PDB file of C-alpha atoms in Angstrom:
ATOM      1  CA  MET A  23       0.101   0.049  -0.034  1.00 52.00           C
ATOM      2  CA  LYS A  24       1.413   3.276  -1.153  1.00 52.00           C
ATOM      3  CA  VAL A  25       1.424   5.920   1.385  1.00 52.00           C
ATOM      4  CA  ILE A  26       0.558   9.489   0.140  1.00 51.00           C
ATOM      5  CA  ASN A  27       3.130  12.220   0.443  1.00 53.00           C
ATOM      6  CA  PHE A  28       1.412  15.171   1.865  1.00 48.00           C
ATOM      7  CA  LYS A  29       4.407  17.183   1.192  1.00 55.00           C
ATOM      8  CA  CYS A  30       3.768  17.042  -2.557  1.00 53.00           C
ATOM      9  CA  LEU A  31       0.019  18.135  -2.228  1.00 50.00           C
ATOM     10  CA  PRO A  32       0.932  21.879  -2.494  1.00 59.00           C
ATOM     11  CA  ARG A  33       2.630  21.163  -5.791  1.00 61.00           C
ATOM     12  CA  LEU A  34      -0.066  18.912  -7.035  1.00 51.00           C
ATOM     13  CA  LEU A  35      -2.596  21.605  -6.234  1.00 51.00           C
ATOM     14  CA  ILE A  36      -0.777  24.253  -7.903  1.00 55.00           C
ATOM     15  CA  CYS A  37      -0.401  22.008 -11.034  1.00 51.00           C
ATOM     16  CA  LEU A  38      -3.939  21.461 -11.121  1.00 47.00           C
ATOM     17  CA  ILE A  39      -4.661  25.307 -11.083  1.00 51.00           C
ATOM     18  CA  ILE A  40      -2.259  26.000 -13.971  1.00 50.00           C
ATOM     19  CA  SER A  41      -4.054  23.258 -15.931  1.00 51.00           C
ATOM     20  CA  PHE A  42      -7.510  24.532 -15.393  1.00 51.00           C
ATOM     21  CA  SER A  43      -6.223  28.128 -16.003  1.00 52.00           C
ATOM     22  CA  PHE A  44      -4.599  27.088 -19.339  1.00 48.00           C
ATOM     23  CA  PHE A  45      -7.702  25.164 -20.582  1.00 47.00           C
ATOM     24  CA  ALA A  46      -9.984  28.151 -19.636  1.00 49.00           C
ATOM     25  CA  CYS A  47      -7.676  30.620 -21.490  1.00 47.00           C
ATOM     26  CA  ALA A  48      -7.536  28.285 -24.568  1.00 44.00           C
ATOM     27  CA  GLU A  49     -11.471  28.150 -24.333  1.00 50.00           C
ATOM     28  CA  ASP A  50     -11.882  31.954 -24.307  1.00 47.00           C
ATOM     29  CA  THR A  51      -9.493  32.375 -27.101  1.00 47.00           C
ATOM     30  CA  ILE A  52     -11.493  30.152 -29.177  1.00 44.00           C
ATOM     31  CA  LYS A  53     -14.547  31.947 -28.566  1.00 47.00           C
ATOM     32  CA  SER A  54     -12.970  35.331 -28.910  1.00 57.00           C
ATOM     33  CA  SER A  55     -11.839  34.090 -32.466  1.00 57.00           C
ATOM     34  CA  ALA A  56     -15.331  32.619 -33.303  1.00 60.00           C
ATOM     35  CA  ASN A  57     -16.934  36.084 -32.380  1.00 86.00           C
ATOM     36  CA  LYS A  58     -14.365  38.042 -34.176  1.00 89.00           C
ATOM     37  CA  GLU A  59     -15.073  35.814 -37.519  1.00 92.00           C
ATOM     38  CA  ASN A  60     -18.854  36.095 -36.883  1.00 94.00           C
ATOM     39  CA  LEU A  61     -18.594  39.859 -36.454  1.00 95.00           C
ATOM     40  CA  GLU A  62     -16.537  40.437 -39.563  1.00 95.00           C
ATOM     41  CA  MET A  63     -18.966  38.096 -41.624  1.00 96.00           C
ATOM     42  CA  CYS A  64     -21.889  40.288 -40.348  1.00 97.00           C
ATOM     43  CA  LEU A  65     -20.380  43.509 -41.097  1.00 96.00           C
ATOM     44  CA  ALA A  66     -19.216  42.316 -44.625  1.00 97.00           C
ATOM     45  CA  ASN A  67     -22.908  41.175 -45.375  1.00 97.00           C
ATOM     46  CA  ALA A  68     -24.534  44.292 -43.825  1.00 97.00           C
ATOM     47  CA  LYS A  69     -22.174  46.529 -46.162  1.00 96.00           C
ATOM     48  CA  LYS A  70     -22.800  44.275 -49.124  1.00 96.00           C
ATOM     49  CA  PHE A  71     -26.455  44.403 -49.010  1.00 96.00           C
ATOM     50  CA  GLU A  72     -26.645  48.081 -47.991  1.00 95.00           C
ATOM     51  CA  LYS A  73     -24.941  49.052 -51.232  1.00 94.00           C
ATOM     52  CA  MET A  74     -27.247  46.692 -53.569  1.00 94.00           C
ATOM     53  CA  HIS A  75     -29.832  48.362 -55.446  1.00 89.00           C
ATOM     54  CA  GLY A  76     -32.981  46.100 -56.746  1.00 87.00           C
ATOM     55  CA  LYS A  77     -34.832  46.599 -59.883  1.00 90.00           C
ATOM     56  CA  ASP A  78     -37.480  48.369 -57.883  1.00 92.00           C
ATOM     57  CA  GLU A  79     -38.368  49.738 -54.431  1.00 91.00           C
ATOM     58  CA  VAL A  80     -39.507  46.275 -53.286  1.00 92.00           C
ATOM     59  CA  GLU A  81     -36.411  44.655 -54.142  1.00 94.00           C
ATOM     60  CA  THR A  82     -34.342  47.332 -52.941  1.00 94.00           C
ATOM     61  CA  GLY A  83     -36.303  47.150 -49.601  1.00 95.00           C
ATOM     62  CA  VAL A  84     -35.503  43.347 -49.252  1.00 95.00           C
ATOM     63  CA  TYR A  85     -31.758  44.159 -49.520  1.00 96.00           C
ATOM     64  CA  LEU A  86     -31.749  46.854 -47.040  1.00 97.00           C
ATOM     65  CA  GLN A  87     -33.906  44.692 -44.500  1.00 97.00           C
ATOM     66  CA  LYS A  88     -31.003  42.034 -44.943  1.00 97.00           C
ATOM     67  CA  ALA A  89     -28.511  44.619 -44.324  1.00 97.00           C
ATOM     68  CA  GLN A  90     -30.408  45.758 -41.113  1.00 97.00           C
ATOM     69  CA  ASP A  91     -30.565  42.149 -39.882  1.00 97.00           C
ATOM     70  CA  TYR A  92     -26.772  41.715 -40.624  1.00 97.00           C
ATOM     71  CA  TYR A  93     -26.149  45.224 -38.587  1.00 97.00           C
ATOM     72  CA  LEU A  94     -28.101  43.643 -35.723  1.00 97.00           C
ATOM     73  CA  CYS A  95     -25.862  40.631 -35.945  1.00 96.00           C
ATOM     74  CA  ALA A  96     -22.912  42.777 -35.590  1.00 97.00           C
ATOM     75  CA  GLU A  97     -24.117  44.492 -32.795  1.00 96.00           C
ATOM     76  CA  LYS A  98     -24.830  41.506 -30.904  1.00 96.00           C
ATOM     77  CA  GLU A  99     -20.912  40.727 -31.386  1.00 95.00           C
ATOM     78  CA  GLY A 100     -20.267  43.994 -29.677  1.00 94.00           C
ATOM     79  CA  ASP A 101     -20.319  46.800 -32.485  1.00 96.00           C
ATOM     80  CA  THR A 102     -22.138  49.748 -31.100  1.00 97.00           C
ATOM     81  CA  TYR A 103     -22.046  51.510 -34.592  1.00 97.00           C
ATOM     82  CA  ALA A 104     -23.775  48.538 -36.220  1.00 97.00           C
ATOM     83  CA  GLY A 105     -26.380  49.017 -33.580  1.00 97.00           C
ATOM     84  CA  TYR A 106     -26.595  52.751 -34.764  1.00 97.00           C
ATOM     85  CA  LYS A 107     -26.921  51.691 -38.426  1.00 97.00           C
ATOM     86  CA  ALA A 108     -29.870  49.160 -37.769  1.00 97.00           C
ATOM     87  CA  ALA A 109     -31.696  51.829 -35.574  1.00 97.00           C
ATOM     88  CA  SER A 110     -31.306  54.486 -38.158  1.00 97.00           C
ATOM     89  CA  PHE A 111     -32.743  51.968 -40.894  1.00 97.00           C
ATOM     90  CA  SER A 112     -35.810  51.604 -38.920  1.00 97.00           C
ATOM     91  CA  ASP A 113     -36.293  55.468 -38.117  1.00 95.00           C
ATOM     92  CA  ALA A 114     -35.823  56.174 -41.909  1.00 95.00           C
ATOM     93  CA  GLY A 115     -38.498  53.544 -42.621  1.00 95.00           C
ATOM     94  CA  VAL A 116     -36.307  51.495 -45.122  1.00 95.00           C
ATOM     95  CA  ALA A 117     -36.565  48.353 -43.133  1.00 96.00           C
ATOM     96  CA  LYS A 118     -38.606  46.786 -40.211  1.00 95.00           C
ATOM     97  CA  ARG A 119     -39.732  49.149 -37.217  1.00 96.00           C
ATOM     98  CA  LEU A 120     -37.783  48.054 -34.221  1.00 96.00           C
ATOM     99  CA  ASP A 121     -39.253  48.327 -30.871  1.00 96.00           C
ATOM    100  CA  GLU A 122     -38.834  52.021 -29.330  1.00 95.00           C
ATOM    101  CA  LYS A 123     -36.833  50.656 -26.280  1.00 96.00           C
ATOM    102  CA  GLU A 124     -34.751  48.767 -28.560  1.00 97.00           C
ATOM    103  CA  ILE A 125     -33.983  51.947 -30.677  1.00 97.00           C
ATOM    104  CA  ILE A 126     -33.163  53.901 -27.422  1.00 97.00           C
ATOM    105  CA  ARG A 127     -30.629  51.104 -26.522  1.00 97.00           C
ATOM    106  CA  LEU A 128     -28.915  50.916 -29.851  1.00 98.00           C
ATOM    107  CA  TYR A 129     -28.507  54.753 -30.076  1.00 98.00           C
ATOM    108  CA  GLU A 130     -27.682  55.057 -26.448  1.00 97.00           C
ATOM    109  CA  ASN A 131     -25.024  52.367 -26.363  1.00 97.00           C
ATOM    110  CA  SER A 132     -23.549  53.883 -29.773  1.00 97.00           C
ATOM    111  CA  ALA A 133     -23.567  57.447 -28.276  1.00 97.00           C
ATOM    112  CA  ASN A 134     -21.948  56.465 -25.220  1.00 96.00           C
ATOM    113  CA  ALA A 135     -19.102  54.688 -27.305  1.00 96.00           C
ATOM    114  CA  GLY A 136     -18.376  58.160 -28.952  1.00 96.00           C
ATOM    115  CA  ASN A 137     -20.870  58.380 -31.901  1.00 96.00           C
ATOM    116  CA  ALA A 138     -22.064  61.822 -32.267  1.00 95.00           C
ATOM    117  CA  ASN A 139     -24.825  61.362 -34.706  1.00 95.00           C
ATOM    118  CA  ALA A 140     -26.264  58.795 -32.328  1.00 97.00           C
ATOM    119  CA  ALA A 141     -25.900  61.462 -29.480  1.00 96.00           C
ATOM    120  CA  PHE A 142     -27.864  63.778 -31.721  1.00 94.00           C
ATOM    121  CA  GLU A 143     -30.623  61.089 -32.325  1.00 96.00           C
ATOM    122  CA  MET A 144     -30.835  60.537 -28.548  1.00 96.00           C
ATOM    123  CA  TYR A 145     -31.397  64.347 -28.239  1.00 95.00           C
ATOM    124  CA  LEU A 146     -34.450  64.197 -30.863  1.00 93.00           C
ATOM    125  CA  LEU A 147     -35.667  61.435 -28.963  1.00 94.00           C
ATOM    126  CA  SER A 148     -35.614  62.997 -25.409  1.00 94.00           C
ATOM    127  CA  CYS A 149     -36.796  66.440 -26.628  1.00 91.00           C
ATOM    128  CA  GLY A 150     -39.570  65.041 -29.192  1.00 86.00           C
ATOM    129  CA  PHE A 151     -40.225  66.659 -32.619  1.00 80.00           C
ATOM    130  CA  GLU A 152     -42.863  69.454 -31.732  1.00 78.00           C
ATOM    131  CA  GLN A 153     -41.736  73.062 -32.371  1.00 72.00           C
ATOM    132  CA  ASN A 154     -40.965  75.307 -29.274  1.00 78.00           C
ATOM    133  CA  ILE A 155     -41.700  72.245 -26.981  1.00 86.00           C
ATOM    134  CA  CYS A 156     -39.053  70.035 -25.445  1.00 91.00           C
ATOM    135  CA  SER A 157     -40.507  66.896 -23.530  1.00 91.00           C
ATOM    136  CA  HIS A 158     -37.539  66.119 -21.477  1.00 93.00           C
ATOM    137  CA  PRO A 159     -35.155  69.139 -21.334  1.00 93.00           C
ATOM    138  CA  ALA A 160     -32.748  67.863 -18.794  1.00 93.00           C
ATOM    139  CA  ALA A 161     -32.060  64.704 -20.677  1.00 95.00           C
ATOM    140  CA  ALA A 162     -32.260  66.526 -24.072  1.00 94.00           C
ATOM    141  CA  LYS A 163     -29.705  68.911 -22.847  1.00 93.00           C
ATOM    142  CA  VAL A 164     -27.309  66.308 -21.925  1.00 94.00           C
ATOM    143  CA  TRP A 165     -27.493  64.656 -25.368  1.00 95.00           C
ATOM    144  CA  ALA A 166     -27.163  67.743 -27.357  1.00 93.00           C
ATOM    145  CA  ILE A 167     -24.043  68.796 -25.417  1.00 92.00           C
ATOM    146  CA  LYS A 168     -22.470  65.196 -25.866  1.00 95.00           C
ATOM    147  CA  SER A 169     -23.491  65.329 -29.457  1.00 94.00           C
ATOM    148  CA  ALA A 170     -21.973  68.988 -29.840  1.00 91.00           C
ATOM    149  CA  THR A 171     -18.722  67.714 -27.934  1.00 91.00           C
ATOM    150  CA  LEU A 172     -18.315  64.857 -30.278  1.00 92.00           C
ATOM    151  CA  GLY A 173     -18.193  67.201 -33.037  1.00 86.00           C
ATOM    152  CA  ASN A 174     -21.618  66.810 -34.619  1.00 88.00           C
ATOM    153  CA  ALA A 175     -22.451  70.273 -36.365  1.00 84.00           C
ATOM    154  CA  ASN A 176     -26.237  69.536 -35.892  1.00 87.00           C
ATOM    155  CA  GLY A 177     -25.355  69.120 -31.930  1.00 89.00           C
ATOM    156  CA  PHE A 178     -23.934  72.541 -31.902  1.00 92.00           C
ATOM    157  CA  ASN A 179     -26.921  73.930 -33.881  1.00 92.00           C
ATOM    158  CA  THR A 180     -29.444  72.413 -31.874  1.00 90.00           C
ATOM    159  CA  LEU A 181     -27.933  73.333 -28.573  1.00 92.00           C
ATOM    160  CA  GLY A 182     -28.152  76.948 -29.767  1.00 93.00           C
ATOM    161  CA  GLY A 183     -31.814  76.457 -30.259  1.00 91.00           C
ATOM    162  CA  PHE A 184     -32.204  74.846 -26.974  1.00 92.00           C
ATOM    163  CA  TYR A 185     -30.516  77.777 -25.114  1.00 93.00           C
ATOM    164  CA  GLU A 186     -32.424  80.507 -27.515  1.00 92.00           C
ATOM    165  CA  ARG A 187     -35.828  78.828 -26.875  1.00 91.00           C
ATOM    166  CA  GLY A 188     -35.030  78.527 -23.122  1.00 92.00           C
ATOM    167  CA  TYR A 189     -36.057  75.034 -22.986  1.00 91.00           C
ATOM    168  CA  ASP A 190     -34.398  74.561 -19.436  1.00 85.00           C
ATOM    169  CA  GLY A 191     -36.306  77.512 -18.192  1.00 88.00           C
ATOM    170  CA  THR A 192     -34.012  80.341 -18.944  1.00 88.00           C
ATOM    171  CA  VAL A 193     -33.184  82.069 -22.501  1.00 90.00           C
ATOM    172  CA  ASP A 194     -29.663  82.750 -22.967  1.00 92.00           C
ATOM    173  CA  LEU A 195     -29.072  84.400 -26.502  1.00 92.00           C
ATOM    174  CA  ASP A 196     -25.251  84.738 -25.818  1.00 92.00           C
ATOM    175  CA  LYS A 197     -24.728  80.762 -25.337  1.00 92.00           C
ATOM    176  CA  ALA A 198     -27.164  80.455 -28.135  1.00 93.00           C
ATOM    177  CA  ALA A 199     -25.000  82.748 -30.593  1.00 94.00           C
ATOM    178  CA  ALA A 200     -21.712  80.790 -29.112  1.00 94.00           C
ATOM    179  CA  CYS A 201     -23.243  77.538 -30.273  1.00 93.00           C
ATOM    180  CA  TYR A 202     -24.368  78.806 -33.642  1.00 94.00           C
ATOM    181  CA  LYS A 203     -21.112  80.250 -34.357  1.00 93.00           C
ATOM    182  CA  LEU A 204     -19.405  76.952 -33.688  1.00 92.00           C
ATOM    183  CA  ALA A 205     -21.991  75.322 -36.002  1.00 92.00           C
ATOM    184  CA  ALA A 206     -21.239  78.125 -38.563  1.00 93.00           C
ATOM    185  CA  GLU A 207     -17.555  77.081 -38.232  1.00 91.00           C
ATOM    186  CA  LYS A 208     -18.429  73.469 -38.849  1.00 88.00           C
ATOM    187  CA  GLY A 209     -19.907  74.689 -42.198  1.00 87.00           C
ATOM    188  CA  THR A 210     -23.606  74.445 -41.611  1.00 89.00           C
ATOM    189  CA  GLU A 211     -25.554  77.193 -43.436  1.00 92.00           C
ATOM    190  CA  LEU A 212     -28.456  76.750 -40.973  1.00 92.00           C
ATOM    191  CA  GLY A 213     -25.622  77.799 -38.084  1.00 92.00           C
ATOM    192  CA  LYS A 214     -24.658  80.806 -40.108  1.00 93.00           C
ATOM    193  CA  TYR A 215     -28.160  81.824 -40.824  1.00 93.00           C
ATOM    194  CA  ASN A 216     -29.237  81.327 -36.994  1.00 93.00           C
ATOM    195  CA  LEU A 217     -25.969  83.164 -35.757  1.00 93.00           C
ATOM    196  CA  GLU A 218     -26.910  86.206 -38.067  1.00 92.00           C
ATOM    197  CA  ARG A 219     -30.507  86.070 -36.757  1.00 91.00           C
ATOM    198  CA  VAL A 220     -29.632  86.064 -33.248  1.00 91.00           C
ATOM    199  CA  LEU A 221     -27.236  88.769 -33.453  1.00 89.00           C
ATOM    200  CA  LYS A 222     -30.016  90.928 -35.134  1.00 85.00           C
ATOM    201  CA  LYS A 223     -32.854  89.511 -32.848  1.00 71.00           C
ATOM    202  CA  ASN A 224     -35.440  90.269 -35.582  1.00 51.00           C
ATOM    203  CA  GLN A 225     -35.830  86.942 -37.217  1.00 53.00           C
ATOM    204  CA  PRO A 226     -37.935  83.986 -36.152  1.00 52.00           C
ATOM    205  CA  ILE A 227     -36.008  80.726 -35.243  1.00 56.00           C
ATOM    206  CA  ASN A 228     -36.103  77.844 -37.410  1.00 53.00           C
TER     207      ASN A 228
END
């Protein structure tokens, strides 16, 4: 009968831990590689179908729907910009209408990842589309600032309108003019027009 050498147990445990760690690491590497391949495949197909044009609107719509499906596939693999694209297809009416909560999730994730256009869309969703009325001014202001900070010219112009209309309770024409000036410097004609209009203070806001 063999006697167990308890002095060797610590070494045995260390070896077992290292072995399990190795296999776990190898498994994670395989999963990561598979996810990357799937992401690349989804993006490639999304871009391919987005560029395709059918013989009529129905066939083109089929291609765009496939593009949206593949963008959603890429979003599931971690590509937040692909999520933005899928949501924008929904908003534009060129593919199936996604659930409102899903659209918000896709835009918000993309905006938080640094997408200026997605941040602007979040502003629109927060403020609403009625002229001179902002449904949720506090949230809308955050997204307008984020969009502008990330470099979206519409973000600067929209933030100017936010201050000019006093959506947060206070009209501030100086801040509005500063935002319009930045929008104008980004090359937007509307920014130039709004800047001139605010400085004159005698024309209605657009």
